[in-house]
Every structure is written in structure tokens, then in C-alpha cells.
Coordinates of C-alpha atoms in Angstrom, one line a residue:
Chain T
M17 CA -8.6 -55.4 102.8
K18 CA -9.1 -51.8 101.7
I19 CA -9.5 -50.8 98.1
G20 CA -9.2 -47.1 97.1
L21 CA -11.2 -45.6 94.4
P22 CA -10.0 -42.3 93.1
K23 CA -13.2 -40.2 92.7
G24 CA -12.5 -38.8 89.3
L25 CA -12.8 -39.6 85.6
Y26 CA -13.6 -43.3 85.4
Y27 CA -15.2 -43.5 88.9
Y28 CA -18.5 -42.1 87.6
Y29 CA -18.7 -44.8 84.9
C30 CA -17.9 -47.7 87.3
Q31 CA -20.6 -47.2 89.9
K32 CA -21.5 -50.9 89.6
W33 CA -18.2 -51.7 91.3
L34 CA -19.3 -50.0 94.5
Y35 CA -22.2 -52.4 94.9
F36 CA -20.0 -55.3 93.9
F37 CA -17.4 -54.5 96.6
K38 CA -20.2 -54.0 99.1
E39 CA -21.6 -57.4 98.3
L40 CA -18.2 -59.0 98.9
N41 CA -17.7 -57.1 102.2
I42 CA -14.6 -55.3 100.9
E43 CA -13.9 -51.9 102.4
T44 CA -13.7 -49.1 99.8
I45 CA -12.0 -45.8 100.4
I46 CA -13.3 -42.8 98.6
F47 CA -12.7 -39.2 99.3
D48 CA -14.5 -36.1 97.9
T49 CA -12.4 -33.7 95.9
S50 CA -11.0 -31.0 98.1
K51 CA -8.5 -28.1 97.7
E52 CA -5.8 -30.3 99.1
I53 CA -6.4 -33.0 96.5
I54 CA -6.3 -30.5 93.6
E55 CA -3.0 -29.2 95.0
L56 CA -1.5 -32.7 95.2
G57 CA -2.7 -33.3 91.6
N58 CA -1.0 -30.1 90.4
K59 CA 2.2 -31.3 92.0
I60 CA 2.6 -34.5 90.1
S61 CA 0.8 -33.7 86.8
N62 CA 1.9 -31.9 83.7
S63 CA 0.9 -28.3 83.5
E64 CA -1.0 -28.8 80.2
M65 CA -3.2 -31.6 81.5
C66 CA -6.9 -30.9 81.8
L67 CA -8.3 -30.1 85.3
S68 CA -10.2 -33.3 85.5
L69 CA -7.1 -35.4 85.0
K70 CA -5.2 -33.3 87.5
I71 CA -8.0 -34.0 90.0
F72 CA -7.8 -37.7 89.3
L73 CA -4.1 -37.9 89.8
G74 CA -4.5 -35.9 93.0
H75 CA -6.9 -38.5 94.2
V76 CA -4.5 -41.3 93.4
Y77 CA -1.7 -39.5 95.2
Y78 CA -3.9 -38.9 98.2
L79 CA -4.9 -42.6 98.4
Q80 CA -1.3 -43.8 98.1
D81 CA -0.7 -44.8 101.7
K82 CA -4.3 -45.1 102.8
C83 CA -5.2 -48.4 101.2
D84 CA -3.9 -51.7 99.9
Y85 CA -4.9 -51.4 96.3
V86 CA -6.1 -48.7 94.0
L87 CA -8.5 -49.5 91.3
I88 CA -7.6 -47.9 87.9
P89 CA -9.2 -49.5 84.9
N90 CA -8.7 -48.8 81.2
L91 CA -12.2 -48.3 80.0
K92 CA -12.6 -49.1 76.3
Y93 CA -15.4 -50.0 74.0
D94 CA -15.5 -50.4 70.2
Y95 CA -14.2 -47.8 67.8
K96 CA -17.6 -46.2 67.4
N97 CA -17.8 -45.7 71.1
Q98 CA -14.4 -44.3 72.1
M99 CA -13.3 -42.7 75.3
C100 CA -11.3 -39.6 75.8
S101 CA -7.6 -40.5 75.2
N102 CA -6.8 -39.7 78.7
F103 CA -8.7 -42.7 79.9
S104 CA -6.3 -45.1 78.2
S105 CA -3.3 -43.5 79.9
L106 CA -4.6 -43.4 83.4
Y107 CA -3.1 -46.7 84.5
D108 CA 0.3 -46.1 82.9
L109 CA 0.5 -42.6 84.3
A110 CA -0.3 -43.7 87.9
N111 CA 2.1 -46.6 87.6
N112 CA 5.0 -44.5 86.4
L113 CA 4.5 -41.5 88.6
L114 CA 3.6 -43.2 91.9
N115 CA 4.6 -46.3 93.8
I116 CA 1.3 -48.0 94.4
K117 CA -0.4 -51.4 93.9
I118 CA -3.0 -51.1 91.2
L119 CA -5.9 -53.4 90.3
T120 CA -6.7 -53.0 86.6
F121 CA -8.9 -54.4 83.9
D122 CA -9.5 -53.5 80.2
N123 CA -11.9 -56.0 78.7
N124 CA -14.8 -55.1 76.5
K125 CA -17.0 -57.6 78.3
E126 CA -18.0 -56.4 81.7
I127 CA -18.4 -59.7 83.4
K128 CA -14.9 -60.8 82.5
N129 CA -13.5 -57.8 84.4
F130 CA -15.4 -58.6 87.5
I131 CA -14.2 -62.2 87.4
K132 CA -10.6 -61.1 86.9
I133 CA -10.6 -58.6 89.8
G134 CA -12.5 -61.0 92.0
K135 CA -10.1 -63.8 91.5
E136 CA -7.1 -61.5 92.1
L137 CA -8.7 -60.7 95.5
G138 CA -9.1 -64.4 96.2
F139 CA -12.8 -65.1 95.8
S140 CA -14.3 -68.1 94.2
S141 CA -16.0 -67.6 90.8
K142 CA -19.3 -68.7 92.2
K143 CA -19.2 -66.0 94.8
I144 CA -18.1 -63.4 92.3
K145 CA -20.9 -64.2 89.8
K146 CA -23.5 -64.0 92.6
A147 CA -22.1 -60.7 93.8
Y148 CA -22.1 -59.4 90.2
K149 CA -25.7 -60.3 89.6
I150 CA -26.8 -58.6 92.8
A151 CA -24.7 -55.6 92.0
T152 CA -26.2 -55.3 88.5
I153 CA -29.7 -55.5 89.8
K154 CA -29.1 -52.9 92.5
Y155 CA -27.2 -50.6 90.1
N156 CA -29.9 -50.8 87.4
K157 CA -32.7 -50.1 89.9
N158 CA -30.9 -47.1 91.2
L159 CA -30.1 -45.8 87.7
K160 CA -33.7 -46.1 86.6
K161 CA -34.9 -44.2 89.6
L162 CA -32.4 -41.4 88.9
K163 CA -33.3 -41.2 85.2
I164 CA -37.1 -41.0 85.9
E165 CA -36.5 -38.3 88.5
N166 CA -34.4 -36.4 86.0
I167 CA -36.9 -36.6 83.2
N168 CA -39.8 -35.7 85.5
K169 CA -38.1 -32.4 86.2
L170 CA -39.0 -31.4 82.6
N171 CA -42.7 -31.4 83.5
T172 CA -42.5 -28.9 86.4
S173 CA -43.7 -25.3 85.9
N174 CA -40.4 -23.7 87.1
K175 CA -37.8 -22.3 84.6
K176 CA -35.7 -25.2 83.5
I177 CA -32.0 -25.5 82.5
L178 CA -30.2 -28.3 80.8
L179 CA -26.7 -28.8 82.3
V180 CA -24.4 -30.4 79.6
G181 CA -21.2 -31.9 80.8
H182 CA -19.3 -35.0 81.6
S183 CA -20.3 -36.9 84.7
Y184 CA -16.8 -36.4 86.2
N185 CA -17.3 -32.7 86.0
I186 CA -20.9 -32.1 86.9
R187 CA -21.0 -34.6 89.7
D188 CA -17.7 -33.6 91.3
K189 CA -18.3 -32.1 94.7
Y190 CA -15.7 -29.4 94.3
L191 CA -16.4 -28.3 90.8
S192 CA -20.1 -28.4 91.3
E193 CA -19.9 -25.4 93.6
V194 CA -20.5 -23.5 90.4
I195 CA -23.7 -25.5 89.8
D196 CA -24.9 -24.6 93.3
L197 CA -24.7 -21.0 92.2
L198 CA -27.3 -21.8 89.5
K199 CA -29.6 -23.3 92.1
K200 CA -29.9 -20.0 93.9
Y201 CA -32.0 -18.6 91.1
N202 CA -34.9 -21.1 91.4
L203 CA -33.9 -22.9 88.3
E204 CA -34.7 -26.6 87.8
I205 CA -31.5 -28.3 86.7
I206 CA -31.6 -31.3 84.3
Y207 CA -28.5 -33.4 84.1
S208 CA -27.3 -34.5 80.6
D209 CA -25.4 -37.6 81.8
L210 CA -28.7 -39.4 82.7
F211 CA -29.9 -39.6 79.1
D212 CA -29.4 -42.5 76.7
D213 CA -27.5 -41.9 73.5
D214 CA -30.4 -42.4 71.1
Y215 CA -30.7 -39.1 69.4
Y216 CA -27.2 -37.7 68.9
F217 CA -27.2 -38.2 65.1
Y218 CA -29.7 -35.4 64.6
L219 CA -27.0 -33.0 65.5
S220 CA -23.8 -34.8 64.7
K221 CA -23.4 -37.8 62.4
D222 CA -19.7 -38.5 62.9
L223 CA -19.6 -38.4 66.7
Y224 CA -17.7 -41.4 68.1
W225 CA -17.2 -40.5 71.7
K226 CA -19.3 -42.7 74.0
Y227 CA -20.2 -40.2 76.6
S228 CA -20.3 -37.1 74.4
K229 CA -23.1 -39.0 72.6
K230 CA -25.2 -38.8 75.8
N231 CA -24.6 -35.1 76.1
V232 CA -25.5 -34.4 72.5
S233 CA -28.7 -36.5 72.6
S234 CA -29.8 -34.9 75.8
V235 CA -29.6 -31.6 73.9
V236 CA -31.7 -33.0 71.1
Y237 CA -34.3 -34.4 73.5
C238 CA -34.6 -31.3 75.7
K239 CA -34.1 -28.5 73.1
E240 CA -37.8 -27.5 73.0
K241 CA -38.6 -28.3 76.6
V242 CA -36.0 -26.2 78.5
D243 CA -35.4 -22.5 78.7
G244 CA -31.7 -22.5 78.5
I245 CA -28.6 -24.7 78.2
V246 CA -25.4 -24.5 80.3
F247 CA -22.3 -26.1 78.9
F248 CA -19.9 -27.1 81.7
T249 CA -16.3 -27.9 80.8
T250 CA -12.9 -28.1 82.4
F251 CA -10.0 -26.4 80.6
P252 CA -8.7 -27.7 78.1
C253 CA -11.1 -30.6 77.4
G254 CA -10.3 -32.1 74.1
L255 CA -13.7 -33.5 73.3
D256 CA -15.8 -30.6 74.4
S257 CA -13.8 -28.1 72.5
L258 CA -15.1 -29.7 69.3
V259 CA -18.5 -31.2 70.3
N260 CA -19.8 -28.3 72.3
E261 CA -18.7 -25.8 69.6
L262 CA -20.7 -27.8 67.0
V263 CA -23.8 -28.0 69.3
M264 CA -23.7 -24.3 70.1
R265 CA -23.6 -23.5 66.4
K266 CA -26.7 -25.6 65.7
I267 CA -29.1 -24.6 68.5
D268 CA -31.1 -21.5 68.9
K269 CA -31.6 -21.4 72.6
P270 CA -29.9 -19.1 75.1
Y271 CA -26.8 -20.9 76.3
L272 CA -23.9 -20.3 78.7
N273 CA -20.5 -21.8 78.1
L274 CA -18.7 -22.3 81.4
V275 CA -15.0 -23.3 81.2
I276 CA -13.5 -24.0 84.5
D277 CA -9.7 -23.7 84.9
D278 CA -9.2 -23.0 88.6
L279 CA -11.8 -22.3 91.3
D280 CA -9.7 -19.7 93.0
S281 CA -12.1 -16.9 92.3
L282 CA -15.8 -17.5 91.7
A283 CA -16.6 -13.8 91.2
G284 CA -16.3 -13.8 87.5
I285 CA -18.4 -16.9 87.0
E286 CA -21.0 -15.6 89.5
T287 CA -21.6 -12.5 87.4
R288 CA -22.0 -14.5 84.2
I289 CA -24.4 -16.9 85.8
E290 CA -26.4 -14.0 87.2
S291 CA -26.8 -12.3 83.9
F292 CA -27.7 -15.7 82.3
A293 CA -30.4 -16.2 84.9
D294 CA -31.7 -12.8 84.1
I295 CA -32.0 -13.6 80.4
I296 CA -33.9 -16.8 81.2
E297 CA -36.2 -14.9 83.5
Q298 CA -37.1 -12.4 80.8
N299 CA -37.7 -14.9 78.0
Chain Z
M29 CA 1.4 -31.5 54.9
G30 CA 5.0 -31.0 53.8
N31 CA 5.7 -32.4 50.3
Y32 CA 2.9 -35.0 50.6
Y33 CA 0.6 -32.9 48.5
I34 CA 2.4 -34.1 45.4
P35 CA 1.4 -37.8 45.7
A36 CA -2.1 -36.8 46.7
K37 CA -2.4 -34.5 43.7
Y38 CA -1.0 -37.2 41.5
L39 CA -3.5 -39.8 42.7
F40 CA -6.5 -37.6 42.2
N41 CA -5.3 -36.2 38.9
K42 CA -5.0 -39.7 37.5
I43 CA -8.2 -41.2 38.8
V44 CA -10.8 -38.5 38.5
D45 CA -11.3 -36.2 35.6
V46 CA -11.7 -32.9 37.5
E47 CA -9.5 -29.9 38.0
I48 CA -7.4 -30.4 41.2
L49 CA -6.4 -27.4 43.2
T50 CA -3.8 -28.2 45.8
A51 CA -4.0 -26.3 49.0
P52 CA -1.7 -23.2 48.9
F53 CA 1.4 -23.2 51.1
I54 CA 0.7 -22.3 54.7
T55 CA 1.6 -18.7 55.5
S56 CA 1.0 -16.6 58.6
K57 CA -2.2 -15.3 57.0
T58 CA -3.5 -18.9 56.8
I59 CA -3.0 -19.3 60.6
E60 CA -4.6 -16.0 61.3
L61 CA -7.7 -17.0 59.3
G62 CA -7.8 -20.4 60.9
S63 CA -7.5 -19.1 64.5
K64 CA -10.1 -16.5 64.0
Y65 CA -12.9 -19.0 63.3
S66 CA -11.7 -21.9 65.5
P67 CA -12.9 -22.7 69.0
D68 CA -10.7 -21.6 71.8
F69 CA -8.8 -24.6 73.0
V70 CA -8.8 -26.9 70.0
C71 CA -5.4 -28.4 69.0
T72 CA -3.4 -26.3 66.5
P73 CA -3.8 -28.6 63.4
F74 CA -7.5 -27.7 63.4
K75 CA -6.6 -24.1 63.0
Y76 CA -4.1 -24.8 60.2
T77 CA -6.4 -27.0 58.3
L78 CA -9.3 -24.6 58.7
G79 CA -7.2 -21.7 57.4
T80 CA -6.0 -23.8 54.5
M81 CA -9.6 -24.7 53.6
I82 CA -10.8 -21.1 53.7
E83 CA -7.9 -20.2 51.3
A84 CA -8.7 -23.1 49.0
L85 CA -12.4 -22.1 48.9
D86 CA -11.4 -18.5 48.1
N87 CA -9.4 -19.8 45.2
G88 CA -12.5 -21.4 43.8
A89 CA -12.5 -25.0 45.0
N90 CA -15.9 -26.6 45.6
V91 CA -15.1 -30.1 46.7
L92 CA -12.7 -30.6 49.6
V93 CA -11.2 -34.0 50.4
Q94 CA -9.7 -34.7 53.8
F95 CA -8.0 -37.6 55.4
G96 CA -8.5 -37.8 59.1
G97 CA -8.7 -40.5 61.7
G98 CA -7.7 -41.2 65.3
C99 CA -8.0 -39.1 68.4
R100 CA -9.6 -35.8 67.6
Y101 CA -8.7 -35.7 63.9
G102 CA -11.6 -37.9 62.9
Y103 CA -14.1 -35.3 64.2
Y104 CA -12.4 -32.3 62.5
S105 CA -14.3 -32.5 59.3
E106 CA -17.8 -32.3 60.7
L107 CA -17.1 -29.1 62.8
Q108 CA -15.1 -27.5 60.0
E109 CA -17.9 -28.1 57.6
Q110 CA -20.3 -26.4 60.0
I111 CA -18.0 -23.5 60.5
L112 CA -17.4 -23.0 56.8
K113 CA -21.1 -23.2 56.1
D114 CA -21.8 -20.6 58.7
L115 CA -19.3 -18.4 56.9
G116 CA -21.4 -18.7 53.8
Y117 CA -19.3 -21.0 51.6
K118 CA -21.0 -23.6 49.3
F119 CA -19.0 -26.8 48.9
E120 CA -18.9 -30.5 49.5
L121 CA -16.5 -31.9 52.1
H122 CA -15.5 -35.6 52.1
N123 CA -13.6 -37.2 54.9
L124 CA -12.2 -40.5 53.4
I125 CA -11.6 -42.1 56.8
T126 CA -14.6 -42.6 59.2
S127 CA -14.3 -43.8 62.8
G128 CA -10.6 -44.6 62.3
K129 CA -11.3 -47.1 59.5
T130 CA -11.1 -46.9 55.8
N131 CA -14.4 -48.0 54.2
V132 CA -13.7 -49.0 50.6
K133 CA -17.4 -49.0 49.6
R134 CA -18.0 -45.5 51.0
I135 CA -14.9 -44.1 49.2
Y136 CA -16.1 -45.7 46.0
K137 CA -19.4 -43.9 46.3
I138 CA -17.8 -40.6 47.0
M139 CA -15.5 -41.0 44.0
K140 CA -18.5 -41.8 41.8
R141 CA -20.2 -38.6 43.0
I142 CA -17.1 -36.5 42.2
D143 CA -16.7 -38.1 38.8
K144 CA -19.2 -40.3 37.1
K145 CA -16.6 -42.1 35.0
F146 CA -14.5 -43.3 38.0
S147 CA -13.4 -46.9 37.6
I148 CA -12.3 -48.9 40.5
I149 CA -9.6 -50.8 38.7
K150 CA -7.9 -47.6 37.5
G151 CA -8.3 -46.3 41.0
L152 CA -6.6 -49.3 42.7
Y153 CA -3.8 -49.3 40.1
Y154 CA -2.9 -45.7 40.7
L155 CA -3.4 -46.1 44.5
Y156 CA -0.7 -48.8 44.3
I157 CA 1.7 -46.5 42.5
T158 CA 1.0 -43.7 44.9
K159 CA 1.6 -46.0 47.8
N160 CA 5.0 -46.8 46.4
M161 CA 5.7 -43.2 45.7
V162 CA 5.1 -42.3 49.3
K163 CA 7.3 -45.1 50.4
Y164 CA 10.2 -44.0 48.2
M165 CA 9.7 -40.4 49.2
D166 CA 9.9 -41.3 52.9
K167 CA 13.1 -43.4 52.3
I168 CA 14.8 -40.5 50.5
D169 CA 13.5 -38.0 53.2
D170 CA 15.1 -40.2 55.8
Y171 CA 18.5 -40.1 54.0
I172 CA 18.2 -36.3 53.5
R173 CA 17.4 -35.8 57.1
R174 CA 20.5 -37.7 58.2
N175 CA 22.8 -35.7 55.9
I176 CA 21.4 -32.3 55.1
G177 CA 23.3 -30.7 58.0
F178 CA 26.6 -31.6 56.4
E179 CA 26.1 -30.6 52.7
V180 CA 29.1 -28.8 51.1
T181 CA 27.1 -26.6 48.6
K182 CA 24.0 -25.1 50.1
N183 CA 20.5 -26.3 49.1
S184 CA 21.9 -29.1 46.9
F185 CA 19.7 -31.6 48.7
L186 CA 16.6 -29.5 48.5
N187 CA 17.0 -28.7 44.8
L188 CA 17.6 -32.3 43.9
N189 CA 14.5 -33.3 46.0
K190 CA 12.4 -30.8 44.1
E191 CA 13.7 -32.2 40.8
M192 CA 12.9 -35.8 41.9
L193 CA 9.3 -35.0 43.0
N194 CA 8.7 -33.2 39.7
S195 CA 9.7 -36.3 37.8
F196 CA 7.8 -38.6 40.1
S197 CA 4.6 -36.9 39.3
K198 CA 5.0 -37.7 35.6
V199 CA 5.3 -41.5 35.9
N200 CA 2.7 -43.9 34.7
N201 CA 3.7 -47.3 36.0
S202 CA 5.4 -48.7 39.1
I203 CA 8.4 -50.0 37.3
S204 CA 9.5 -46.7 35.8
L205 CA 8.8 -45.2 39.3
Y206 CA 11.2 -47.7 40.8
I207 CA 13.9 -47.0 38.2
L208 CA 13.5 -43.3 38.9
Y209 CA 13.8 -43.8 42.6
K210 CA 17.0 -45.8 42.2
K211 CA 18.4 -43.2 39.8
Y212 CA 17.8 -40.4 42.2
F213 CA 18.9 -42.3 45.2
K214 CA 22.3 -42.7 43.5
K215 CA 22.3 -39.0 42.7
F216 CA 21.6 -38.2 46.3
K217 CA 24.5 -40.4 47.4
K218 CA 26.8 -38.5 45.1
I219 CA 26.1 -35.2 46.7
K220 CA 29.2 -34.1 48.5
I221 CA 28.9 -34.1 52.3
N222 CA 31.4 -33.3 55.0
K223 CA 30.2 -35.5 57.8
P224 CA 32.4 -36.2 60.8
K225 CA 32.2 -39.8 62.1
N226 CA 31.0 -38.9 65.6
C227 CA 28.6 -36.1 64.8
L228 CA 25.8 -35.2 67.2
K229 CA 22.6 -37.2 66.7
V230 CA 19.2 -36.1 67.7
G231 CA 15.9 -37.9 67.5
V232 CA 12.7 -36.0 66.8
I233 CA 9.4 -37.5 68.1
G234 CA 6.0 -36.2 68.9
E235 CA 2.6 -35.4 67.4
L236 CA 2.2 -36.3 63.7
Y237 CA 0.9 -33.1 62.2
T238 CA 3.3 -30.7 63.8
L239 CA 6.2 -33.1 62.9
M240 CA 5.3 -33.4 59.3
E241 CA 4.2 -29.9 58.4
P242 CA 7.4 -27.8 58.5
F243 CA 5.6 -24.5 58.8
S244 CA 3.9 -25.5 62.0
N245 CA 7.2 -26.3 63.7
Y246 CA 8.9 -23.2 62.3
Y247 CA 11.2 -25.3 60.2
L248 CA 12.7 -26.9 63.3
E249 CA 14.5 -29.5 61.3
K250 CA 16.1 -26.9 59.1
E251 CA 17.3 -25.1 62.2
L252 CA 18.7 -28.3 63.6
A253 CA 20.5 -29.1 60.4
S254 CA 22.2 -25.7 60.5
F255 CA 23.9 -26.8 63.8
N256 CA 25.4 -29.8 61.9
I257 CA 23.2 -32.4 63.6
E258 CA 22.1 -35.7 62.2
I259 CA 18.3 -36.0 62.6
K260 CA 16.2 -39.1 63.0
R261 CA 12.5 -38.9 62.7
F262 CA 10.1 -41.9 62.6
T263 CA 6.8 -40.4 61.8
N264 CA 5.9 -40.2 58.1
V265 CA 2.9 -41.0 56.0
N266 CA 4.2 -44.4 55.2
Y267 CA 4.3 -45.2 58.9
L268 CA 0.9 -43.7 59.5
L269 CA -0.9 -45.6 56.7
F270 CA 0.8 -48.9 56.7
K271 CA 2.8 -49.6 59.8
H272 CA 0.8 -48.0 62.5
Q273 CA -0.7 -51.0 64.2
K274 CA 2.4 -53.1 63.7
T275 CA 4.6 -50.5 65.4
I276 CA 2.2 -50.2 68.3
N277 CA 2.2 -53.9 68.9
K278 CA 5.9 -53.9 68.8
A279 CA 6.0 -50.9 71.2
L280 CA 3.8 -52.6 73.7
N281 CA 5.9 -55.7 73.6
K282 CA 9.3 -54.0 73.9
S283 CA 8.5 -51.4 76.5
K284 CA 6.4 -53.4 78.9
K285 CA 8.2 -51.8 81.9
Y286 CA 6.7 -48.4 81.1
M287 CA 3.5 -49.3 79.3
K288 CA 0.7 -51.8 79.8
Y289 CA -2.1 -50.5 77.6
Q290 CA -2.2 -49.1 74.1
L291 CA -2.4 -45.4 74.4
S292 CA -4.3 -43.5 71.8
A293 CA -2.8 -41.9 68.6
D294 CA 1.0 -42.1 68.4
A295 CA 1.5 -41.9 72.2
S296 CA 2.6 -45.6 72.6
S297 CA 4.9 -45.5 69.6
N298 CA 6.5 -42.4 71.1
V299 CA 7.4 -44.1 74.3
F300 CA 8.9 -47.0 72.4
W301 CA 10.9 -44.6 70.1
T302 CA 12.2 -42.7 73.2
K303 CA 13.5 -46.0 74.5
Y304 CA 14.9 -46.9 71.2
L305 CA 16.7 -43.6 70.8
C306 CA 18.1 -43.9 74.3
E307 CA 19.4 -47.4 73.7
K308 CA 21.0 -46.3 70.4
K309 CA 22.9 -43.7 72.4
Y310 CA 21.5 -40.6 70.7
D311 CA 22.7 -37.3 72.2
G312 CA 19.3 -35.8 72.7
I313 CA 15.6 -36.1 72.1
I314 CA 13.2 -33.4 70.9
H315 CA 9.6 -33.9 71.6
I316 CA 7.3 -31.6 69.6
K317 CA 3.5 -31.3 69.7
S318 CA 0.8 -28.8 69.1
S319 CA -0.6 -27.3 72.2
F320 CA -3.7 -29.1 73.7
C321 CA -2.7 -32.4 72.1
T322 CA -4.3 -34.6 74.6
P323 CA -2.7 -38.0 73.8
E324 CA 0.8 -36.5 73.9
I325 CA 0.2 -34.6 77.1
G326 CA -0.9 -37.8 78.8
V327 CA 2.2 -39.6 77.8
M328 CA 4.8 -36.9 78.5
P329 CA 5.4 -37.9 82.1
I330 CA 6.1 -41.5 80.9
I331 CA 8.5 -40.3 78.2
D332 CA 10.2 -38.1 80.8
K333 CA 10.7 -41.1 83.0
V334 CA 12.2 -43.3 80.3
A335 CA 14.6 -40.5 79.3
S336 CA 15.7 -39.9 82.8
N337 CA 16.2 -43.6 83.5
Y338 CA 18.7 -43.7 80.5
N339 CA 20.1 -40.2 81.4
V340 CA 19.4 -38.7 78.0
P341 CA 18.4 -35.0 77.7
I342 CA 15.0 -34.3 76.4
I343 CA 13.3 -31.0 75.4
Y344 CA 9.6 -30.4 74.9
F345 CA 8.3 -27.9 72.4
S346 CA 4.6 -27.0 72.3
F347 CA 3.6 -25.1 69.2
D348 CA 0.6 -22.8 69.0
A349 CA -0.6 -20.5 66.3
N350 CA 1.1 -17.6 68.0
T351 CA 4.2 -19.1 69.5
S352 CA 7.2 -16.8 69.1
E353 CA 9.8 -18.1 66.7
V354 CA 12.6 -16.4 68.5
G355 CA 11.8 -18.1 71.8
I356 CA 12.0 -21.5 70.0
K357 CA 15.3 -20.6 68.5
T358 CA 16.8 -19.6 71.8
R359 CA 15.7 -22.8 73.5
L360 CA 17.0 -24.8 70.7
E361 CA 20.4 -23.1 70.8
A362 CA 20.6 -23.7 74.5
F363 CA 19.7 -27.3 74.0
Y364 CA 22.4 -27.7 71.3
D365 CA 25.0 -26.1 73.5
M366 CA 24.1 -28.5 76.3
I367 CA 24.3 -31.7 74.3
E368 CA 27.6 -30.5 72.8
M369 CA 29.0 -29.9 76.2
R370 CA 27.9 -33.3 77.4
R371 CA 29.9 -34.8 74.5
K372 CA 33.1 -33.3 75.9

């Protein structure tokens, strides 16, 4: 049995599922974002959708005849930890636009989702629970390692930059070509999505988006320790248009606001990054 | 938003002893002001409300009250407060809805801060009257929308509506309000209309702010009425405040084929309404939204599918601060010609 996971949006928040499927010996099919996938996404999506959603739909389209099931959950938490509104329409969009078999879940409690999907795939609940436990341990171990690595970068003597963005943008293979440009200038890059959401209320009291909280609290935590901040957004991201604007108004560090629409020409972005790197160098 | 400033003003006038300034009517200057200080790709209501706030502050207001919840609306106030403070204004901004829920205790505290003599019993009493007022206004509005395109003497509906709202704001208890409502409803029914039996019918759905603030959709409903079309609109304040969750549950139940999960804001209701309008054999559907409205953009392909399954024409309008009015008119005219031709 093959399960396809579209590598966009929710994928980066459901890493535990990869360990889970591995434990149950289910083959997962995952592709990196490529030009072809973006074009497919453009074909079926609405022109006003944000680039990240277009990429996601492109992935689903690409997976259409390459696997038995596609996993598209509806992630939701309580009303103080909301997701972007696109996340709740993922399943219905894919279901209406394409002819595919979809595995889906939408429970607040994580374990119930694993049991539901596991049973749909024909496993006994004992086996599912065991796989879930192992997956949780492995996932947590890996996450802890990444977090420590990320925070340790703050202690190096190089010039440091905090990269603020959603996981599905800054971790995407295709979009992060832009981030590779930053690496050229010998800058240590600290990722915002590996922080906890403990400090966000120092900058924004009302914030109710789960993953924006992480970004904002990373800014609070690193404000004094880094030399510059880069905001990385796809066009037209609803959450970032408000949250980033607020953060930018409240910090007094050099910052760069990168809004990616299409990666057809990198020249303009390259120039901006270069001059930003110069500013950091001189400070 | 539209005429809803009247009940809001009524409520605050009655319960707190301070001078109430209602926001001035939106003009193109408001939008210019709003767009100037807004982030680039925020949805248009942000620009409108920011512009209105700046104008209100210029007029001398020092406490601003805002109602906002759901999708991005709930986060507006914090950013707007920051922007206005950066501009050098001194004021207090209160958002009465936090995290999509109304917290009675918090509202009570805010009211106490605005006026020390605020009493909760008086507040609840007038809140009840205001609630009824909004309900009656929406009922009358619905009647007007269905018939305004066919009035014999021009502006008779609008003039009577103005008169009614004026007398509404002077009532003191809910019984006299009810009597007034009945009286004016009769008056409205007496207005002469010249309505053919099989007139063209169009449903208007979409994002709530753009639907309810006539300036932001360039008086689209007025334009439609001039074509002699009967208009149906579901979104009003009564729906937003009291029927929202109920409608969504109904929507999820009735349109299972197209929708499994609850979509954010009004998106799931819109899918349901599209289906409803198609089943009731409306001649066309108009979907309007402000640009960058994420929930509506996410649901447009689904609405498209419903409409094409029932073979009902649908047109999408996306309004921004600098959309050209002529372009909208031309598209609307073409749409009207098309649905008229389909009839024949």
C-alpha cells in the first residue's frame, strides 16, 4: 500500500506521521517541490490563492495517480490556537477539484487520529498504539536535537540572522533557494519555527494563530542576540500581512521583509539580500 | 457598516453617559487615508476601518469601540492601535470580542472604565431592545431588497427607511418598538410597486463586510435594482450575531456532498447558500468579496463546482480600494444581459 503525502502546508506539522507509517511498514510517497509541481498547482488553483496553497494543490495533483491514498487532514486546535483558514479547506478543495482517495482526520486529540487512520488501513488497535508510542519517542528525540542545534547557533561568533517564517515556506526545497542566497554571506541562520510559543505576549497580546505565536516568540527571544531579522512570506499570506507588520513596528533591529510571489527571477531578491548583508556587516 | 451605526449609537447613548460620535460616512478620502497607512496585502476592510478611525480621531473622539471576531477580523484592533499610536494619536481602543468569543465580564469592565455609573441591568435591558431593533431592521431590509427595483416613485423606499430609523432611535421600550415596526411594515407594503410575476432574481453572497457596507461594493445592490432585479441577500448583522453557528451546522448537514469540514468565517454558509439559490431556481448568483479575503478564496472553487453542477451562472467580484467603478458596472451589465437572454 502506498500513501502519498503532499509536501506542503500541513506536512511540516505532521512529521510524527512519517515515523508512524515507517513503524507500520507502509510506503510513503513524498516529492520535493519543483517547477513542474508549481505549474500543476497554478493550473487547478484560483489565481488569488497564496503561493503556499498553490504549491500544496500542485503536490496533490502530482500524487493523483502515483499512490493509493493521499493524506489530507484538517488540523485544528482550540480557538486560542487557530490555524490559517486555508488549512480547514484543504480537504474539501482537494476532494472537489480532483478525483482521489483521501485519508483524513480532524480531531483535537492526537491519538484518536492515529487510531482512526490506522483502523482505516486495517491494523489492530494494539499495533497502532505501539507504533504511535514509538513514533512519538522518535519524533520528540529528533525535535529536541534540532531545537538544541538551533539555539546553540546563537552562541557562535559569526554574524547571526533570525529567519522568521512558517515552516511550510522556510523548509520548502524550492522556496528556500532564497535562503541559500543568505548563506553565501557567512551568516548563521536561526530558524523561527523551532522555538516554543512562550514569549509572544510581550509583543502581541491578542495573537491567536498557533504557528504565528512561535514566530513572534522567537523574535522576542532572539531580539538582543541576533544582528538582523529576515521575514520570509509568500504572497498574499493573510496571517503574516498583519502579524509581521506589527512585529516590524515594534522592533528596532535591521530587518528585511521578503515577499515571494514567483521565483521566476531571483535577481531582484539577490540585490536586496546583498545590501541587507552589507548593513549587517557594517553594524 | 451601512445603517447599522444607528442601533449601535442608540445602545451606547442609552447605557453610558458620554458623548457618542458615530464614524463619518465613508468617502474616497477615507479609503485613501486607510490605504496609505495599511500593510500591503491586508484585506480591504482593514483599510476602510483604519481610514474611518483616523477620521473619527481627527473629529475629536478619544475612545474607539470595535466589534471584530473570526478569521482576520479579530486581530485588526491590535495592529490598528499600533499604527494609530505610531501616527501620534492618543486614545483608547476597545475590541468587545476577543478570540471569537464575547466575554461578558471583560465588556463589563470596559464599560465601567468608560463610564463609572454604568449599570449592568440597564445595559442588558437596552441590549435586548437593540437586538430586536437589528432584527426588525434586517427584516425590513430584506423586504426592501426584494422590491426596491420595482418602485413607481423613485426613492420612496429609501425615504421611508430613513424616517423609520429616525423614529426607531427614539424608542424606550421593546413594546413601542414592536408597534413602530408593525406600523412601518404596513407603510412599506403600501408603497406602490410595479413588479412582474416572473421577474429576474439574483442572489448575492460573499464576504460580510463588503456585502454590508454599500460604499465598499460601489452600491452594487442599487445598481442591480436599477435593472429591475429582485435581490436576495442572507448576510446581515442578525445572522452574524445570533444565527451564525446554527446556519453553519445546517450548511454542513445539507451540503455534505461538497463539504465535510467547517470552513472558517462565512465560507461554509456560502456553499450552502449557493446550493439553496440554485435549488430555488434563481437566475444568477453574484459572489462579492474584498481582495485577499482568504476564507472566500479557499472556497471559491467549491462554489464554482456547485453552481456548474446546477447550471446556474455565477460572477465573482473582488473589491479593492482602487477597483475601477466603471469596470464593475460593465461586468454587471454584461451579466444582466446574459441572464436575461437565458430567460428567453
